[in-house]
PDB file of C-alpha atoms in Angstrom:
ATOM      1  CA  UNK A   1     -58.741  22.289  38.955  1.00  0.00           C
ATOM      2  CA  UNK A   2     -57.098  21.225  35.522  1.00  0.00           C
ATOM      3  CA  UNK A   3     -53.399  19.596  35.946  1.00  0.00           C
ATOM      4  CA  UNK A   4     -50.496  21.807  35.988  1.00  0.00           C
ATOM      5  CA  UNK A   5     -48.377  21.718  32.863  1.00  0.00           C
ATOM      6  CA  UNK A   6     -45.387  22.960  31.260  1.00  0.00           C
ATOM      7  CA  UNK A   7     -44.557  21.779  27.975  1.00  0.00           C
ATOM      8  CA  UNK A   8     -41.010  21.974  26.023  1.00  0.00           C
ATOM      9  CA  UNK A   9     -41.069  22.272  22.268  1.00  0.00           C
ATOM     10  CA  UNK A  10     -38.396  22.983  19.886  1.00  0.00           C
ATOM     11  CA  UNK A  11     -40.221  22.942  16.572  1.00  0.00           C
ATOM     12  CA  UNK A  12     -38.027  21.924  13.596  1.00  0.00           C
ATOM     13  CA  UNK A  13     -38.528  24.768  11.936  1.00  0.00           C
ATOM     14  CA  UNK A  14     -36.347  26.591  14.385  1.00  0.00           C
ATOM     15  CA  UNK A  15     -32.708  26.244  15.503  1.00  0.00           C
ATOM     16  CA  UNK A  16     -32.035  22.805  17.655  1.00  0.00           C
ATOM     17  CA  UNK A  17     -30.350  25.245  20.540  1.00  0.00           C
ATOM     18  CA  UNK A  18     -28.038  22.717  22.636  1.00  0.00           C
ATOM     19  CA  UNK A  19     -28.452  24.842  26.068  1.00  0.00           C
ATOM     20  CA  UNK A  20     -31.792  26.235  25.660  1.00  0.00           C
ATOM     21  CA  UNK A  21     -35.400  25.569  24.756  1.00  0.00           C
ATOM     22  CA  UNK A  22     -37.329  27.558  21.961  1.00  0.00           C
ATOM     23  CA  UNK A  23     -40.722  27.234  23.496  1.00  0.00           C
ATOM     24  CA  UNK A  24     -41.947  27.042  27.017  1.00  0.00           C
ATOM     25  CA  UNK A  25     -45.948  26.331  26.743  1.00  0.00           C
ATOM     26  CA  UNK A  26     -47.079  26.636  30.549  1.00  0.00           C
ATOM     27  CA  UNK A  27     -50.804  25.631  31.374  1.00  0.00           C
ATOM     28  CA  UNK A  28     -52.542  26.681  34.782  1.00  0.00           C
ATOM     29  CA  UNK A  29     -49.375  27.661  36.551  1.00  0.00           C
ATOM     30  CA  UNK A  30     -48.632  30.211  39.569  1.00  0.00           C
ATOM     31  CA  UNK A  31     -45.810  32.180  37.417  1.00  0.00           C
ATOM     32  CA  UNK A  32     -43.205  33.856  38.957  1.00  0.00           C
ATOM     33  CA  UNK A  33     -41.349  36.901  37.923  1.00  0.00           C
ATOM     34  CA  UNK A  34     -37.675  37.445  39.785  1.00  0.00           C
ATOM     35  CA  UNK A  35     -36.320  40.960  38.989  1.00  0.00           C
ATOM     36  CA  UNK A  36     -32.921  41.041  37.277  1.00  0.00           C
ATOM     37  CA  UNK A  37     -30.439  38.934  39.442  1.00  0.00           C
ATOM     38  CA  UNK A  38     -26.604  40.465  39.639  1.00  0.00           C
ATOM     39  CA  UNK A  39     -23.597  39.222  41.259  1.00  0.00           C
ATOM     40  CA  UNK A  40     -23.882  40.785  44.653  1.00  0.00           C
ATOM     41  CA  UNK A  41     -24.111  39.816  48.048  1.00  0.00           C
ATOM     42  CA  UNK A  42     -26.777  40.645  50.499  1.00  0.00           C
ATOM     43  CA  UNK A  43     -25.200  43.689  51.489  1.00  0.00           C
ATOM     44  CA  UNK A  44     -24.883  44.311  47.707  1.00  0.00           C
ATOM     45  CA  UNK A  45     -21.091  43.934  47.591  1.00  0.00           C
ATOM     46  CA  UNK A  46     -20.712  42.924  43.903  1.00  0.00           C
ATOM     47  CA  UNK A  47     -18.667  39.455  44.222  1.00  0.00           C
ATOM     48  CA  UNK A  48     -14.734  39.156  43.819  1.00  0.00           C
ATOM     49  CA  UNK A  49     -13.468  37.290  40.812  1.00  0.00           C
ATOM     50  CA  UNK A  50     -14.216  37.529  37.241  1.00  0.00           C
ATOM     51  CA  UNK A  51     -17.178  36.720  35.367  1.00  0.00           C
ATOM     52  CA  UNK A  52     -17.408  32.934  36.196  1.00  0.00           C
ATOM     53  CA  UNK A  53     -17.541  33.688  39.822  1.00  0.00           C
ATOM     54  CA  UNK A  54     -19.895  36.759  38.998  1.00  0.00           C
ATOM     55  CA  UNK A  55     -22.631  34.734  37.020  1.00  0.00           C
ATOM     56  CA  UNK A  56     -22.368  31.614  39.695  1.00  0.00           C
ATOM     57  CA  UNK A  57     -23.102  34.072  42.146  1.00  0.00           C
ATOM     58  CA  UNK A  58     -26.176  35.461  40.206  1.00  0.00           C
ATOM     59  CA  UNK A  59     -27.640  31.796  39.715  1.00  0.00           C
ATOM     60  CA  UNK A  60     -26.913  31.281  43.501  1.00  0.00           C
ATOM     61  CA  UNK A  61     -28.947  34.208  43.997  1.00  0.00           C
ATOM     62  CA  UNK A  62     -31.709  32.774  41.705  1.00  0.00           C
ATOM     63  CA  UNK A  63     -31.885  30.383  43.712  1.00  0.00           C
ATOM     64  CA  UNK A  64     -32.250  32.036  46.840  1.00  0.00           C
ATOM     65  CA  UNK A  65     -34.833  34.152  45.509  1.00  0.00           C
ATOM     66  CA  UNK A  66     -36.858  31.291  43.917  1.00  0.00           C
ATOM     67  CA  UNK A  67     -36.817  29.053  47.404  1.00  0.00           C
ATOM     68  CA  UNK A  68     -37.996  31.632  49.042  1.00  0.00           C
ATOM     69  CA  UNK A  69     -41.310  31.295  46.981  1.00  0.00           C
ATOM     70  CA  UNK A  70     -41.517  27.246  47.056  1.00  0.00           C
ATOM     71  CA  UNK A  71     -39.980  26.464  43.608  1.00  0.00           C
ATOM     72  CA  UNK A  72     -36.251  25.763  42.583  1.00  0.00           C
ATOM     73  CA  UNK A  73     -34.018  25.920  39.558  1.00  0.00           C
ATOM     74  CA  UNK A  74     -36.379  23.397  37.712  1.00  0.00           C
ATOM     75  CA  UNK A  75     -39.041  25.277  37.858  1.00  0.00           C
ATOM     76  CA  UNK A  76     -37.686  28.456  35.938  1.00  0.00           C
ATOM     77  CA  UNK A  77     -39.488  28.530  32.147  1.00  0.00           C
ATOM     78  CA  UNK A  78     -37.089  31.667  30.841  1.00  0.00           C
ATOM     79  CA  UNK A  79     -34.193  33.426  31.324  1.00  0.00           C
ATOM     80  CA  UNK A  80     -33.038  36.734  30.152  1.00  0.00           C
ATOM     81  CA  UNK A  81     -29.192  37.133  30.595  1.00  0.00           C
ATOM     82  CA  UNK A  82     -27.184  40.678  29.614  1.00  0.00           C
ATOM     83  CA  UNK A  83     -23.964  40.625  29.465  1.00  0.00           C
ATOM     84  CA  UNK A  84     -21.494  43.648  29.346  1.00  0.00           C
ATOM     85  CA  UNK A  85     -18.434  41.616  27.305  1.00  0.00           C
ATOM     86  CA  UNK A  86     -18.973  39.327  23.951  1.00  0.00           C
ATOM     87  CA  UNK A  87     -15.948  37.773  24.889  1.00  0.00           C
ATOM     88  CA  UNK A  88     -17.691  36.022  28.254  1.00  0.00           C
ATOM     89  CA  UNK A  89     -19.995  33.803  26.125  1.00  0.00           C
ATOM     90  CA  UNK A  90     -18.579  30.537  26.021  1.00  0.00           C
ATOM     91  CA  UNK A  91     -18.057  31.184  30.079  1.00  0.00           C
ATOM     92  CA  UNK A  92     -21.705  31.973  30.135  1.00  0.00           C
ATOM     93  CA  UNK A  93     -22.824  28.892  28.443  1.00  0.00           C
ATOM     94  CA  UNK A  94     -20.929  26.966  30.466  1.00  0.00           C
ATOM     95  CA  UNK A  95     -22.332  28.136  33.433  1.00  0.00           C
ATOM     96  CA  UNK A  96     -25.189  27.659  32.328  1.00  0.00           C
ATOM     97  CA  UNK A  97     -25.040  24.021  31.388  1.00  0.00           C
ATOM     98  CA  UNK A  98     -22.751  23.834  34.867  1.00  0.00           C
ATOM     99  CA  UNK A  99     -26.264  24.995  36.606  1.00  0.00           C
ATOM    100  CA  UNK A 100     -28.990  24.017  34.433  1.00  0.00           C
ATOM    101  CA  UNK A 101     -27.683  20.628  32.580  1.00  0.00           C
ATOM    102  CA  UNK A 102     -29.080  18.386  34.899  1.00  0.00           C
ATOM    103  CA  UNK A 103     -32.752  19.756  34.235  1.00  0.00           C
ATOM    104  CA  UNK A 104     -34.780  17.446  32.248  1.00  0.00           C
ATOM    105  CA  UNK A 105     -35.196  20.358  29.667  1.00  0.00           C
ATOM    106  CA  UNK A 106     -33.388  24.048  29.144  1.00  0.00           C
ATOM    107  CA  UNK A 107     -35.645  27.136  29.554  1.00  0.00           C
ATOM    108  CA  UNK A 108     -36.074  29.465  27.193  1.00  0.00           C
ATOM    109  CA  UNK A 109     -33.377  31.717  26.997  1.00  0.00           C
ATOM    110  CA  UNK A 110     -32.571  35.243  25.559  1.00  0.00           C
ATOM    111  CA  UNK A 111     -29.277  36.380  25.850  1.00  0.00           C
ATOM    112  CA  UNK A 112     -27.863  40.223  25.368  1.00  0.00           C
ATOM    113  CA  UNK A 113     -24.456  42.120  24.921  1.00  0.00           C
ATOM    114  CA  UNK A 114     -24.838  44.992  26.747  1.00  0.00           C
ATOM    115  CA  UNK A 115     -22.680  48.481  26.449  1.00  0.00           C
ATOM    116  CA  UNK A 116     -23.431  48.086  30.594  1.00  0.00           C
ATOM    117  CA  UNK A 117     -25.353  47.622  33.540  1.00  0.00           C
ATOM    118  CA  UNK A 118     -26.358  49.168  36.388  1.00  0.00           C
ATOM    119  CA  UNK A 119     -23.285  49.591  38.547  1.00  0.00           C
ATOM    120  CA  UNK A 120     -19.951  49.843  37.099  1.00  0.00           C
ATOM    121  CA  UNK A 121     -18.912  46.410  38.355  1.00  0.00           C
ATOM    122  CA  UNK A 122     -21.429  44.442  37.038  1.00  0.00           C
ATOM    123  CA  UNK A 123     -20.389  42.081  34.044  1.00  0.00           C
ATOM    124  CA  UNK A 124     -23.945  39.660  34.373  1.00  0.00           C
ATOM    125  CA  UNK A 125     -27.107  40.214  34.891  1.00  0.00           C
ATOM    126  CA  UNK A 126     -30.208  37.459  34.480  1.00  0.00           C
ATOM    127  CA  UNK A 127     -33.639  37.724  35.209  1.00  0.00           C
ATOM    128  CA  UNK A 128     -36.250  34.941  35.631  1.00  0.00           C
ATOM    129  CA  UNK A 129     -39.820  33.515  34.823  1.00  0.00           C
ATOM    130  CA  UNK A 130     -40.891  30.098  36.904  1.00  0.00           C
ATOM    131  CA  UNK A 131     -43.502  28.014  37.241  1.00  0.00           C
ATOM    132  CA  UNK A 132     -45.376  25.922  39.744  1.00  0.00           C
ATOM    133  CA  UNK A 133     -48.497  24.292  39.888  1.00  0.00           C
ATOM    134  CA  UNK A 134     -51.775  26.650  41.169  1.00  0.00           C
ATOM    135  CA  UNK A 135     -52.402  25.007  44.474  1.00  0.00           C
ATOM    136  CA  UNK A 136     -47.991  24.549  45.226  1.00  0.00           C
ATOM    137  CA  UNK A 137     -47.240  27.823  47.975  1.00  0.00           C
TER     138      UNK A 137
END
């Protein structure tokens, strides 16, 4: 079978993003599509706290969600993150480098302002595309 590959470009003619990658080329790759992850518990009590605590909880739900399939945080080739508030950016990108910085490149990332989400206590919501190699369960 060919070798598993994901690739990380950021072409020059596009923005040099600091916390995110502009392209993600994967090769022969099980992909793997996590619905929209919120700030709630299993029991789907949305999480005390403000939006810090809210968008930790959604990338420790990523994670949950991703182990369950074999693959982790380094796996993950884009993110999609809505947000109800402008004003929670600089939180979110902080968070974000808090939980993805140590990753030997960003995903891709698009980020939203939302008017809102689902339920009325929802300030985050981020959904996921990973990758693993073929054969990797």
């Amino acid at each position: 079978r060919p070798d598993f590959r994901v690739r990380y470009v950021n072409p020059p003619a596009l923005w040099a993003a600091p916390r995110i990658t502009q392209v993600v080329d994967v090769r022969d790759a099980r992909m793997i599509h996590l619905s929209g992850q919120t700030p709630t518990t299993a029991d789907y009590r949305v999480v005390d706290g403000g939006f810090r605590e809210q968008l930790h909880r959604v990338f420790d739900n990523i994670e949950a969600a991703l182990a369950s399939v074999g693959a982790g945080l380094a796996d993950i080739v884009k993110t999609t993150t809505y947000i109800t508030d402008p004003a929670h950016r600089d939180v979110m990108r902080e968070v974000r480098v808090a939980r993805l910085g140590h990753l030997p490149a960003y995903p891709a990332n698009t980020a939203l302002v939302v008017a809102s989400l689902i339920e009325p206590g929802f300030l985050v919501e981020v959904d996921v595309v990973a990758a693993v190699p073929a054969g990797r369960d």
